[in-house]
mmCIF file of the C-alpha atoms, coordinates in Angstrom:
data_MODEL
# 
_entry.id   MODEL 
# 
loop_
_atom_site.group_PDB 
_atom_site.id 
_atom_site.type_symbol 
_atom_site.label_atom_id 
_atom_site.label_alt_id 
_atom_site.label_comp_id 
_atom_site.label_asym_id 
_atom_site.label_entity_id 
_atom_site.label_seq_id 
_atom_site.pdbx_PDB_ins_code 
_atom_site.Cartn_x 
_atom_site.Cartn_y 
_atom_site.Cartn_z 
_atom_site.occupancy 
_atom_site.B_iso_or_equiv 
_atom_site.pdbx_formal_charge 
_atom_site.auth_seq_id 
_atom_site.auth_comp_id 
_atom_site.auth_asym_id 
_atom_site.auth_atom_id 
_atom_site.pdbx_PDB_model_num 
ATOM 1   C CA . MET A 1 1   ? 19.445  -9.987 -4.966  1.00 0.00 ? 1   MET A CA 1 
ATOM 2   C CA . ALA A 1 2   ? 21.494  -7.022 -3.800  1.00 0.00 ? 2   ALA A CA 1 
ATOM 3   C CA . ASP A 1 3   ? 24.196  -7.686 -1.220  1.00 0.00 ? 3   ASP A CA 1 
ATOM 4   C CA . ARG A 1 4   ? 23.672  -7.370 2.542   1.00 0.00 ? 4   ARG A CA 1 
ATOM 5   C CA . LYS A 1 5   ? 25.654  -4.111 2.681   1.00 0.00 ? 5   LYS A CA 1 
ATOM 6   C CA . ASN A 1 6   ? 23.128  -2.541 0.344   1.00 0.00 ? 6   ASN A CA 1 
ATOM 7   C CA . GLU A 1 7   ? 20.222  -3.921 2.361   1.00 0.00 ? 7   GLU A CA 1 
ATOM 8   C CA . GLY A 1 8   ? 21.694  -2.379 5.518   1.00 0.00 ? 8   GLY A CA 1 
ATOM 9   C CA . ALA A 1 9   ? 22.119  1.030  3.909   1.00 0.00 ? 9   ALA A CA 1 
ATOM 10  C CA . LEU A 1 10  ? 18.549  1.013  2.644   1.00 0.00 ? 10  LEU A CA 1 
ATOM 11  C CA . ALA A 1 11  ? 17.169  -0.073 6.012   1.00 0.00 ? 11  ALA A CA 1 
ATOM 12  C CA . ALA A 1 12  ? 19.080  2.722  7.730   1.00 0.00 ? 12  ALA A CA 1 
ATOM 13  C CA . ALA A 1 13  ? 17.817  5.262  5.197   1.00 0.00 ? 13  ALA A CA 1 
ATOM 14  C CA . TYR A 1 14  ? 14.203  4.254  5.757   1.00 0.00 ? 14  TYR A CA 1 
ATOM 15  C CA . ALA A 1 15  ? 14.635  4.276  9.538   1.00 0.00 ? 15  ALA A CA 1 
ATOM 16  C CA . ALA A 1 16  ? 16.230  7.750  9.716   1.00 0.00 ? 16  ALA A CA 1 
ATOM 17  C CA . LYS A 1 17  ? 14.430  10.251 11.946  1.00 0.00 ? 17  LYS A CA 1 
ATOM 18  C CA . ARG A 1 18  ? 16.268  13.560 11.447  1.00 0.00 ? 18  ARG A CA 1 
ATOM 19  C CA . PRO A 1 19  ? 17.520  15.393 8.329   1.00 0.00 ? 19  PRO A CA 1 
ATOM 20  C CA . GLU A 1 20  ? 21.105  15.442 9.577   1.00 0.00 ? 20  GLU A CA 1 
ATOM 21  C CA . GLU A 1 21  ? 20.920  11.675 10.059  1.00 0.00 ? 21  GLU A CA 1 
ATOM 22  C CA . VAL A 1 22  ? 19.750  11.224 6.469   1.00 0.00 ? 22  VAL A CA 1 
ATOM 23  C CA . ALA A 1 23  ? 22.506  13.513 5.166   1.00 0.00 ? 23  ALA A CA 1 
ATOM 24  C CA . ALA A 1 24  ? 25.240  11.668 7.049   1.00 0.00 ? 24  ALA A CA 1 
ATOM 25  C CA . LEU A 1 25  ? 24.009  8.293  5.871   1.00 0.00 ? 25  LEU A CA 1 
ATOM 26  C CA . TYR A 1 26  ? 24.018  9.323  2.219   1.00 0.00 ? 26  TYR A CA 1 
ATOM 27  C CA . ASP A 1 27  ? 27.412  11.004 2.579   1.00 0.00 ? 27  ASP A CA 1 
ATOM 28  C CA . ARG A 1 28  ? 28.825  7.643  3.690   1.00 0.00 ? 28  ARG A CA 1 
ATOM 29  C CA . TRP A 1 29  ? 26.979  5.769  0.951   1.00 0.00 ? 29  TRP A CA 1 
ATOM 30  C CA . SER A 1 30  ? 27.928  8.066  -1.945  1.00 0.00 ? 30  SER A CA 1 
ATOM 31  C CA . ASP A 1 31  ? 30.965  6.111  -3.156  1.00 0.00 ? 31  ASP A CA 1 
ATOM 32  C CA . THR A 1 32  ? 28.999  2.917  -3.857  1.00 0.00 ? 32  THR A CA 1 
ATOM 33  C CA . TYR A 1 33  ? 25.475  4.274  -4.338  1.00 0.00 ? 33  TYR A CA 1 
ATOM 34  C CA . ASP A 1 34  ? 25.333  4.008  -8.138  1.00 0.00 ? 34  ASP A CA 1 
ATOM 35  C CA . ALA A 1 35  ? 26.609  0.427  -8.173  1.00 0.00 ? 35  ALA A CA 1 
ATOM 36  C CA . ASP A 1 36  ? 24.397  -0.604 -5.264  1.00 0.00 ? 36  ASP A CA 1 
ATOM 37  C CA . MET A 1 37  ? 21.231  0.778  -6.810  1.00 0.00 ? 37  MET A CA 1 
ATOM 38  C CA . SER A 1 38  ? 22.071  -0.790 -10.158 1.00 0.00 ? 38  SER A CA 1 
ATOM 39  C CA . ALA A 1 39  ? 22.407  -4.151 -8.410  1.00 0.00 ? 39  ALA A CA 1 
ATOM 40  C CA . ALA A 1 40  ? 19.024  -3.592 -6.749  1.00 0.00 ? 40  ALA A CA 1 
ATOM 41  C CA . GLY A 1 41  ? 17.381  -2.950 -10.150 1.00 0.00 ? 41  GLY A CA 1 
ATOM 42  C CA . TYR A 1 42  ? 16.389  0.582  -9.132  1.00 0.00 ? 42  TYR A CA 1 
ATOM 43  C CA . ARG A 1 43  ? 13.431  1.653  -11.301 1.00 0.00 ? 43  ARG A CA 1 
ATOM 44  C CA . HIS A 1 44  ? 12.416  5.108  -10.061 1.00 0.00 ? 44  HIS A CA 1 
ATOM 45  C CA . PRO A 1 45  ? 14.711  7.129  -12.374 1.00 0.00 ? 45  PRO A CA 1 
ATOM 46  C CA . THR A 1 46  ? 13.555  5.326  -15.514 1.00 0.00 ? 46  THR A CA 1 
ATOM 47  C CA . ILE A 1 47  ? 9.878   5.642  -14.642 1.00 0.00 ? 47  ILE A CA 1 
ATOM 48  C CA . CYS A 1 48  ? 10.179  9.312  -13.670 1.00 0.00 ? 48  CYS A CA 1 
ATOM 49  C CA . LEU A 1 49  ? 12.018  10.153 -16.874 1.00 0.00 ? 49  LEU A CA 1 
ATOM 50  C CA . ALA A 1 50  ? 9.320   8.454  -18.953 1.00 0.00 ? 50  ALA A CA 1 
ATOM 51  C CA . LEU A 1 51  ? 6.567   10.324 -17.121 1.00 0.00 ? 51  LEU A CA 1 
ATOM 52  C CA . LEU A 1 52  ? 8.320   13.664 -17.481 1.00 0.00 ? 52  LEU A CA 1 
ATOM 53  C CA . ALA A 1 53  ? 8.907   13.190 -21.209 1.00 0.00 ? 53  ALA A CA 1 
ATOM 54  C CA . ARG A 1 54  ? 5.244   12.325 -21.689 1.00 0.00 ? 54  ARG A CA 1 
ATOM 55  C CA . HIS A 1 55  ? 4.000   15.521 -20.026 1.00 0.00 ? 55  HIS A CA 1 
ATOM 56  C CA . LEU A 1 56  ? 6.705   18.188 -20.455 1.00 0.00 ? 56  LEU A CA 1 
ATOM 57  C CA . PRO A 1 57  ? 7.994   19.269 -23.887 1.00 0.00 ? 57  PRO A CA 1 
ATOM 58  C CA . LEU A 1 58  ? 11.621  18.531 -24.672 1.00 0.00 ? 58  LEU A CA 1 
ATOM 59  C CA . GLY A 1 59  ? 13.811  21.556 -24.092 1.00 0.00 ? 59  GLY A CA 1 
ATOM 60  C CA . ALA A 1 60  ? 11.655  22.957 -21.287 1.00 0.00 ? 60  ALA A CA 1 
ATOM 61  C CA . ALA A 1 61  ? 13.874  24.790 -18.829 1.00 0.00 ? 61  ALA A CA 1 
ATOM 62  C CA . PRO A 1 62  ? 14.941  25.110 -16.166 1.00 0.00 ? 62  PRO A CA 1 
ATOM 63  C CA . LEU A 1 63  ? 14.196  21.866 -14.353 1.00 0.00 ? 63  LEU A CA 1 
ATOM 64  C CA . LEU A 1 64  ? 14.913  20.923 -10.747 1.00 0.00 ? 64  LEU A CA 1 
ATOM 65  C CA . ASP A 1 65  ? 16.023  17.417 -9.796  1.00 0.00 ? 65  ASP A CA 1 
ATOM 66  C CA . ALA A 1 66  ? 14.798  17.473 -6.187  1.00 0.00 ? 66  ALA A CA 1 
ATOM 67  C CA . GLY A 1 67  ? 16.633  14.706 -4.376  1.00 0.00 ? 67  GLY A CA 1 
ATOM 68  C CA . ALA A 1 68  ? 19.217  14.326 -7.114  1.00 0.00 ? 68  ALA A CA 1 
ATOM 69  C CA . GLY A 1 69  ? 21.613  12.099 -5.200  1.00 0.00 ? 69  GLY A CA 1 
ATOM 70  C CA . THR A 1 70  ? 24.562  11.182 -7.391  1.00 0.00 ? 70  THR A CA 1 
ATOM 71  C CA . GLY A 1 71  ? 22.854  12.473 -10.525 1.00 0.00 ? 71  GLY A CA 1 
ATOM 72  C CA . LEU A 1 72  ? 21.357  9.295  -11.966 1.00 0.00 ? 72  LEU A CA 1 
ATOM 73  C CA . ILE A 1 73  ? 18.416  11.162 -13.513 1.00 0.00 ? 73  ILE A CA 1 
ATOM 74  C CA . GLY A 1 74  ? 20.469  14.204 -14.467 1.00 0.00 ? 74  GLY A CA 1 
ATOM 75  C CA . GLU A 1 75  ? 22.538  12.172 -16.903 1.00 0.00 ? 75  GLU A CA 1 
ATOM 76  C CA . TRP A 1 76  ? 19.433  10.815 -18.604 1.00 0.00 ? 76  TRP A CA 1 
ATOM 77  C CA . LEU A 1 77  ? 17.637  14.162 -18.686 1.00 0.00 ? 77  LEU A CA 1 
ATOM 78  C CA . LYS A 1 78  ? 20.499  15.671 -20.651 1.00 0.00 ? 78  LYS A CA 1 
ATOM 79  C CA . ILE A 1 79  ? 20.525  12.779 -23.114 1.00 0.00 ? 79  ILE A CA 1 
ATOM 80  C CA . ALA A 1 80  ? 16.741  12.954 -23.492 1.00 0.00 ? 80  ALA A CA 1 
ATOM 81  C CA . GLY A 1 81  ? 16.737  16.649 -24.430 1.00 0.00 ? 81  GLY A CA 1 
ATOM 82  C CA . TYR A 1 82  ? 16.370  18.709 -21.254 1.00 0.00 ? 82  TYR A CA 1 
ATOM 83  C CA . PRO A 1 83  ? 19.455  20.948 -21.362 1.00 0.00 ? 83  PRO A CA 1 
ATOM 84  C CA . GLN A 1 84  ? 19.201  22.946 -18.128 1.00 0.00 ? 84  GLN A CA 1 
ATOM 85  C CA . VAL A 1 85  ? 18.722  20.992 -14.909 1.00 0.00 ? 85  VAL A CA 1 
ATOM 86  C CA . GLU A 1 86  ? 19.609  22.021 -11.368 1.00 0.00 ? 86  GLU A CA 1 
ATOM 87  C CA . ALA A 1 87  ? 20.287  19.497 -8.601  1.00 0.00 ? 87  ALA A CA 1 
ATOM 88  C CA . LEU A 1 88  ? 19.063  19.645 -5.013  1.00 0.00 ? 88  LEU A CA 1 
ATOM 89  C CA . ASP A 1 89  ? 20.042  17.122 -2.363  1.00 0.00 ? 89  ASP A CA 1 
ATOM 90  C CA . ILE A 1 90  ? 20.477  16.961 1.391   1.00 0.00 ? 90  ILE A CA 1 
ATOM 91  C CA . SER A 1 91  ? 23.845  15.180 1.074   1.00 0.00 ? 91  SER A CA 1 
ATOM 92  C CA . ALA A 1 92  ? 26.982  17.105 0.136   1.00 0.00 ? 92  ALA A CA 1 
ATOM 93  C CA . GLY A 1 93  ? 28.710  13.811 -0.564  1.00 0.00 ? 93  GLY A CA 1 
ATOM 94  C CA . MET A 1 94  ? 26.090  12.741 -3.086  1.00 0.00 ? 94  MET A CA 1 
ATOM 95  C CA . LEU A 1 95  ? 26.128  16.152 -4.757  1.00 0.00 ? 95  LEU A CA 1 
ATOM 96  C CA . ALA A 1 96  ? 29.913  15.938 -5.115  1.00 0.00 ? 96  ALA A CA 1 
ATOM 97  C CA . LYS A 1 97  ? 29.417  12.769 -7.149  1.00 0.00 ? 97  LYS A CA 1 
ATOM 98  C CA . ALA A 1 98  ? 26.678  14.452 -9.191  1.00 0.00 ? 98  ALA A CA 1 
ATOM 99  C CA . GLU A 1 99  ? 28.905  17.456 -9.914  1.00 0.00 ? 99  GLU A CA 1 
ATOM 100 C CA . ARG A 1 100 ? 31.573  15.232 -11.477 1.00 0.00 ? 100 ARG A CA 1 
ATOM 101 C CA . LYS A 1 101 ? 29.075  14.062 -14.085 1.00 0.00 ? 101 LYS A CA 1 
ATOM 102 C CA . GLY A 1 102 ? 28.893  17.586 -15.495 1.00 0.00 ? 102 GLY A CA 1 
ATOM 103 C CA . VAL A 1 103 ? 25.178  17.509 -16.266 1.00 0.00 ? 103 VAL A CA 1 
ATOM 104 C CA . TYR A 1 104 ? 23.782  20.076 -13.807 1.00 0.00 ? 104 TYR A CA 1 
ATOM 105 C CA . SER A 1 105 ? 23.740  23.844 -14.250 1.00 0.00 ? 105 SER A CA 1 
ATOM 106 C CA . ALA A 1 106 ? 23.654  24.413 -10.473 1.00 0.00 ? 106 ALA A CA 1 
ATOM 107 C CA . LEU A 1 107 ? 23.816  22.365 -7.293  1.00 0.00 ? 107 LEU A CA 1 
ATOM 108 C CA . HIS A 1 108 ? 21.957  23.128 -4.049  1.00 0.00 ? 108 HIS A CA 1 
ATOM 109 C CA . CYS A 1 109 ? 22.713  21.323 -0.777  1.00 0.00 ? 109 CYS A CA 1 
ATOM 110 C CA . LEU A 1 110 ? 19.302  21.659 0.866   1.00 0.00 ? 110 LEU A CA 1 
ATOM 111 C CA . ALA A 1 111 ? 16.661  19.546 2.599   1.00 0.00 ? 111 ALA A CA 1 
ATOM 112 C CA . LEU A 1 112 ? 13.137  19.185 1.304   1.00 0.00 ? 112 LEU A CA 1 
ATOM 113 C CA . GLY A 1 113 ? 10.241  19.528 3.709   1.00 0.00 ? 113 GLY A CA 1 
ATOM 114 C CA . GLY A 1 114 ? 10.768  23.156 4.749   1.00 0.00 ? 114 GLY A CA 1 
ATOM 115 C CA . PRO A 1 115 ? 11.135  26.535 3.022   1.00 0.00 ? 115 PRO A CA 1 
ATOM 116 C CA . LEU A 1 116 ? 13.325  26.607 -0.087  1.00 0.00 ? 116 LEU A CA 1 
ATOM 117 C CA . PRO A 1 117 ? 15.365  29.664 -1.147  1.00 0.00 ? 117 PRO A CA 1 
ATOM 118 C CA . PHE A 1 118 ? 13.944  29.822 -4.669  1.00 0.00 ? 118 PHE A CA 1 
ATOM 119 C CA . ALA A 1 119 ? 11.603  32.350 -6.250  1.00 0.00 ? 119 ALA A CA 1 
ATOM 120 C CA . ASP A 1 120 ? 7.976   31.595 -6.988  1.00 0.00 ? 120 ASP A CA 1 
ATOM 121 C CA . ASN A 1 121 ? 7.445   29.997 -10.408 1.00 0.00 ? 121 ASN A CA 1 
ATOM 122 C CA . ALA A 1 122 ? 11.186  29.404 -10.831 1.00 0.00 ? 122 ALA A CA 1 
ATOM 123 C CA . TYR A 1 123 ? 11.045  26.046 -12.639 1.00 0.00 ? 123 TYR A CA 1 
ATOM 124 C CA . ALA A 1 124 ? 9.301   24.682 -15.714 1.00 0.00 ? 124 ALA A CA 1 
ATOM 125 C CA . GLY A 1 125 ? 9.362   21.210 -14.215 1.00 0.00 ? 125 GLY A CA 1 
ATOM 126 C CA . ILE A 1 126 ? 10.447  19.320 -11.104 1.00 0.00 ? 126 ILE A CA 1 
ATOM 127 C CA . ILE A 1 127 ? 11.367  15.668 -10.791 1.00 0.00 ? 127 ILE A CA 1 
ATOM 128 C CA . SER A 1 128 ? 11.704  13.911 -7.420  1.00 0.00 ? 128 SER A CA 1 
ATOM 129 C CA . ALA A 1 129 ? 12.487  10.194 -7.467  1.00 0.00 ? 129 ALA A CA 1 
ATOM 130 C CA . GLY A 1 130 ? 12.690  8.101  -4.331  1.00 0.00 ? 130 GLY A CA 1 
ATOM 131 C CA . VAL A 1 131 ? 12.348  11.085 -1.999  1.00 0.00 ? 131 VAL A CA 1 
ATOM 132 C CA . PHE A 1 132 ? 8.769   10.772 -0.749  1.00 0.00 ? 132 PHE A CA 1 
ATOM 133 C CA . THR A 1 133 ? 9.416   7.612  1.231   1.00 0.00 ? 133 THR A CA 1 
ATOM 134 C CA . SER A 1 134 ? 9.983   6.307  4.756   1.00 0.00 ? 134 SER A CA 1 
ATOM 135 C CA . GLY A 1 135 ? 12.503  8.322  6.752   1.00 0.00 ? 135 GLY A CA 1 
ATOM 136 C CA . HIS A 1 136 ? 12.811  11.023 4.090   1.00 0.00 ? 136 HIS A CA 1 
ATOM 137 C CA . VAL A 1 137 ? 10.082  13.495 3.079   1.00 0.00 ? 137 VAL A CA 1 
ATOM 138 C CA . GLY A 1 138 ? 6.324   13.347 3.549   1.00 0.00 ? 138 GLY A CA 1 
ATOM 139 C CA . ALA A 1 139 ? 3.424   15.380 2.211   1.00 0.00 ? 139 ALA A CA 1 
ATOM 140 C CA . GLU A 1 140 ? 4.844   18.461 3.956   1.00 0.00 ? 140 GLU A CA 1 
ATOM 141 C CA . GLY A 1 141 ? 7.346   18.700 1.096   1.00 0.00 ? 141 GLY A CA 1 
ATOM 142 C CA . LEU A 1 142 ? 4.687   19.286 -1.557  1.00 0.00 ? 142 LEU A CA 1 
ATOM 143 C CA . ASP A 1 143 ? 3.795   22.925 -0.929  1.00 0.00 ? 143 ASP A CA 1 
ATOM 144 C CA . GLU A 1 144 ? 7.236   24.338 -1.653  1.00 0.00 ? 144 GLU A CA 1 
ATOM 145 C CA . LEU A 1 145 ? 7.646   22.274 -4.817  1.00 0.00 ? 145 LEU A CA 1 
ATOM 146 C CA . ILE A 1 146 ? 4.304   23.582 -6.036  1.00 0.00 ? 146 ILE A CA 1 
ATOM 147 C CA . ARG A 1 147 ? 5.256   27.163 -5.165  1.00 0.00 ? 147 ARG A CA 1 
ATOM 148 C CA . ILE A 1 148 ? 8.492   27.095 -7.159  1.00 0.00 ? 148 ILE A CA 1 
ATOM 149 C CA . CYS A 1 149 ? 6.951   25.371 -10.193 1.00 0.00 ? 149 CYS A CA 1 
ATOM 150 C CA . ARG A 1 150 ? 5.413   27.585 -12.867 1.00 0.00 ? 150 ARG A CA 1 
ATOM 151 C CA . PRO A 1 151 ? 1.694   27.483 -13.627 1.00 0.00 ? 151 PRO A CA 1 
ATOM 152 C CA . GLY A 1 152 ? 1.314   24.849 -16.311 1.00 0.00 ? 152 GLY A CA 1 
ATOM 153 C CA . GLY A 1 153 ? 4.543   23.204 -15.159 1.00 0.00 ? 153 GLY A CA 1 
ATOM 154 C CA . ILE A 1 154 ? 4.910   19.559 -14.218 1.00 0.00 ? 154 ILE A CA 1 
ATOM 155 C CA . ILE A 1 155 ? 5.987   17.890 -10.981 1.00 0.00 ? 155 ILE A CA 1 
ATOM 156 C CA . VAL A 1 156 ? 6.910   14.212 -11.286 1.00 0.00 ? 156 VAL A CA 1 
ATOM 157 C CA . LEU A 1 157 ? 7.404   12.278 -8.070  1.00 0.00 ? 157 LEU A CA 1 
ATOM 158 C CA . THR A 1 158 ? 7.344   8.788  -6.624  1.00 0.00 ? 158 THR A CA 1 
ATOM 159 C CA . VAL A 1 159 ? 5.476   7.993  -3.419  1.00 0.00 ? 159 VAL A CA 1 
ATOM 160 C CA . LYS A 1 160 ? 5.945   4.896  -1.287  1.00 0.00 ? 160 LYS A CA 1 
ATOM 161 C CA . ASN A 1 161 ? 2.656   3.161  -0.470  1.00 0.00 ? 161 ASN A CA 1 
ATOM 162 C CA . THR A 1 162 ? 3.153   3.517  3.277   1.00 0.00 ? 162 THR A CA 1 
ATOM 163 C CA . LEU A 1 163 ? 3.165   7.320  2.853   1.00 0.00 ? 163 LEU A CA 1 
ATOM 164 C CA . TRP A 1 164 ? 0.382   7.248  0.271   1.00 0.00 ? 164 TRP A CA 1 
ATOM 165 C CA . ASP A 1 165 ? -1.930  5.423  2.670   1.00 0.00 ? 165 ASP A CA 1 
ATOM 166 C CA . ALA A 1 166 ? -0.894  7.532  5.674   1.00 0.00 ? 166 ALA A CA 1 
ATOM 167 C CA . GLY A 1 167 ? -2.184  10.856 4.381   1.00 0.00 ? 167 GLY A CA 1 
ATOM 168 C CA . PHE A 1 168 ? -0.370  11.582 1.124   1.00 0.00 ? 168 PHE A CA 1 
ATOM 169 C CA . ALA A 1 169 ? -3.320  10.494 -1.035  1.00 0.00 ? 169 ALA A CA 1 
ATOM 170 C CA . ALA A 1 170 ? -5.653  12.678 1.001   1.00 0.00 ? 170 ALA A CA 1 
ATOM 171 C CA . ARG A 1 171 ? -3.300  15.657 0.623   1.00 0.00 ? 171 ARG A CA 1 
ATOM 172 C CA . ILE A 1 172 ? -3.229  15.257 -3.168  1.00 0.00 ? 172 ILE A CA 1 
ATOM 173 C CA . ALA A 1 173 ? -7.016  15.008 -3.263  1.00 0.00 ? 173 ALA A CA 1 
ATOM 174 C CA . ASP A 1 174 ? -7.270  18.200 -1.194  1.00 0.00 ? 174 ASP A CA 1 
ATOM 175 C CA . LEU A 1 175 ? -4.894  20.086 -3.498  1.00 0.00 ? 175 LEU A CA 1 
ATOM 176 C CA . GLU A 1 176 ? -6.940  18.947 -6.495  1.00 0.00 ? 176 GLU A CA 1 
ATOM 177 C CA . ALA A 1 177 ? -10.205 19.978 -4.869  1.00 0.00 ? 177 ALA A CA 1 
ATOM 178 C CA . LYS A 1 178 ? -8.781  23.438 -4.219  1.00 0.00 ? 178 LYS A CA 1 
ATOM 179 C CA . GLY A 1 179 ? -7.646  23.755 -7.844  1.00 0.00 ? 179 GLY A CA 1 
ATOM 180 C CA . VAL A 1 180 ? -3.959  24.024 -6.927  1.00 0.00 ? 180 VAL A CA 1 
ATOM 181 C CA . VAL A 1 181 ? -2.868  21.063 -9.046  1.00 0.00 ? 181 VAL A CA 1 
ATOM 182 C CA . THR A 1 182 ? -4.307  18.615 -11.531 1.00 0.00 ? 182 THR A CA 1 
ATOM 183 C CA . ARG A 1 183 ? -3.372  14.951 -11.357 1.00 0.00 ? 183 ARG A CA 1 
ATOM 184 C CA . ALA A 1 184 ? -2.157  14.393 -14.921 1.00 0.00 ? 184 ALA A CA 1 
ATOM 185 C CA . GLU A 1 185 ? -1.126  10.771 -14.415 1.00 0.00 ? 185 GLU A CA 1 
ATOM 186 C CA . GLU A 1 186 ? -0.775  8.161  -11.682 1.00 0.00 ? 186 GLU A CA 1 
ATOM 187 C CA . THR A 1 187 ? 0.875   4.803  -12.258 1.00 0.00 ? 187 THR A CA 1 
ATOM 188 C CA . SER A 1 188 ? -0.130  1.495  -10.780 1.00 0.00 ? 188 SER A CA 1 
ATOM 189 C CA . PRO A 1 189 ? 1.953   0.554  -7.728  1.00 0.00 ? 189 PRO A CA 1 
ATOM 190 C CA . TYR A 1 190 ? 5.267   -1.080 -8.623  1.00 0.00 ? 190 TYR A CA 1 
ATOM 191 C CA . VAL A 1 191 ? 8.295   -2.450 -6.813  1.00 0.00 ? 191 VAL A CA 1 
ATOM 192 C CA . SER A 1 192 ? 11.069  0.117  -7.101  1.00 0.00 ? 192 SER A CA 1 
ATOM 193 C CA . MET A 1 193 ? 13.931  -2.291 -6.345  1.00 0.00 ? 193 MET A CA 1 
ATOM 194 C CA . PRO A 1 194 ? 13.157  -5.868 -7.410  1.00 0.00 ? 194 PRO A CA 1 
ATOM 195 C CA . GLY A 1 195 ? 16.637  -6.929 -6.259  1.00 0.00 ? 195 GLY A CA 1 
ATOM 196 C CA . GLU A 1 196 ? 15.718  -6.156 -2.647  1.00 0.00 ? 196 GLU A CA 1 
ATOM 197 C CA . ALA A 1 197 ? 13.661  -8.402 -0.392  1.00 0.00 ? 197 ALA A CA 1 
ATOM 198 C CA . ASP A 1 198 ? 10.337  -7.186 1.004   1.00 0.00 ? 198 ASP A CA 1 
ATOM 199 C CA . THR A 1 199 ? 10.315  -3.847 -0.834  1.00 0.00 ? 199 THR A CA 1 
ATOM 200 C CA . VAL A 1 200 ? 7.102   -1.876 -0.254  1.00 0.00 ? 200 VAL A CA 1 
ATOM 201 C CA . PRO A 1 201 ? 5.609   -0.789 -3.609  1.00 0.00 ? 201 PRO A CA 1 
ATOM 202 C CA . SER A 1 202 ? 5.554   2.826  -4.756  1.00 0.00 ? 202 SER A CA 1 
ATOM 203 C CA . ARG A 1 203 ? 3.676   4.733  -7.446  1.00 0.00 ? 203 ARG A CA 1 
ATOM 204 C CA . GLY A 1 204 ? 4.629   7.443  -9.897  1.00 0.00 ? 204 GLY A CA 1 
ATOM 205 C CA . LEU A 1 205 ? 2.608   10.639 -9.866  1.00 0.00 ? 205 LEU A CA 1 
ATOM 206 C CA . VAL A 1 206 ? 2.444   13.544 -12.317 1.00 0.00 ? 206 VAL A CA 1 
ATOM 207 C CA . LEU A 1 207 ? 0.994   16.835 -11.077 1.00 0.00 ? 207 LEU A CA 1 
ATOM 208 C CA . ARG A 1 208 ? 0.329   19.834 -13.290 1.00 0.00 ? 208 ARG A CA 1 
ATOM 209 C CA . VAL A 1 209 ? 0.453   23.114 -11.405 1.00 0.00 ? 209 VAL A CA 1 
ATOM 210 C CA . ASN A 1 210 ? -2.580  25.335 -12.052 1.00 0.00 ? 210 ASN A CA 1 
# 
């Protein structure tokens, strides 16, 4: 089981109410985040990478890691054959750690959930692990990700069950009914951090933009 310091950081992250609160929390956590999440058995990056590779050809570019944190997925994307990935995160401290890994072509300190300063159809694919969860981003963050992803492009995200049952599933169904996206894949619910007590399950979701 992960240590109590890690449990406290996670609880605070899930309880956050305002974007600036989330940013400050992750700034403070950035020095130990990688080690803490490793101890917790953090699964989201691995699952998202597998889903992306199954639905987006190797070499597709550019990609956006939306909620990149310290760059856990960015390292693996480069190894797996995606050469041009940009990072977006609300925390400048986390992005500073990501920058040192040298795997991102650009870094953007921005919050999801509102307008993003990117052109329509800017990205071939978007990956967002652990972002659509308690205290972070809800279904309101979907529209901008869809707007900046190219037609035929892929959005891979994880969704905590509490959000899924509180309107996220209905929002996805509505987008499908309107022909905006196609649900290419949805995983069974899984525990994202088996090293943490009482973790609410999440699911992985792959959306193809129409």
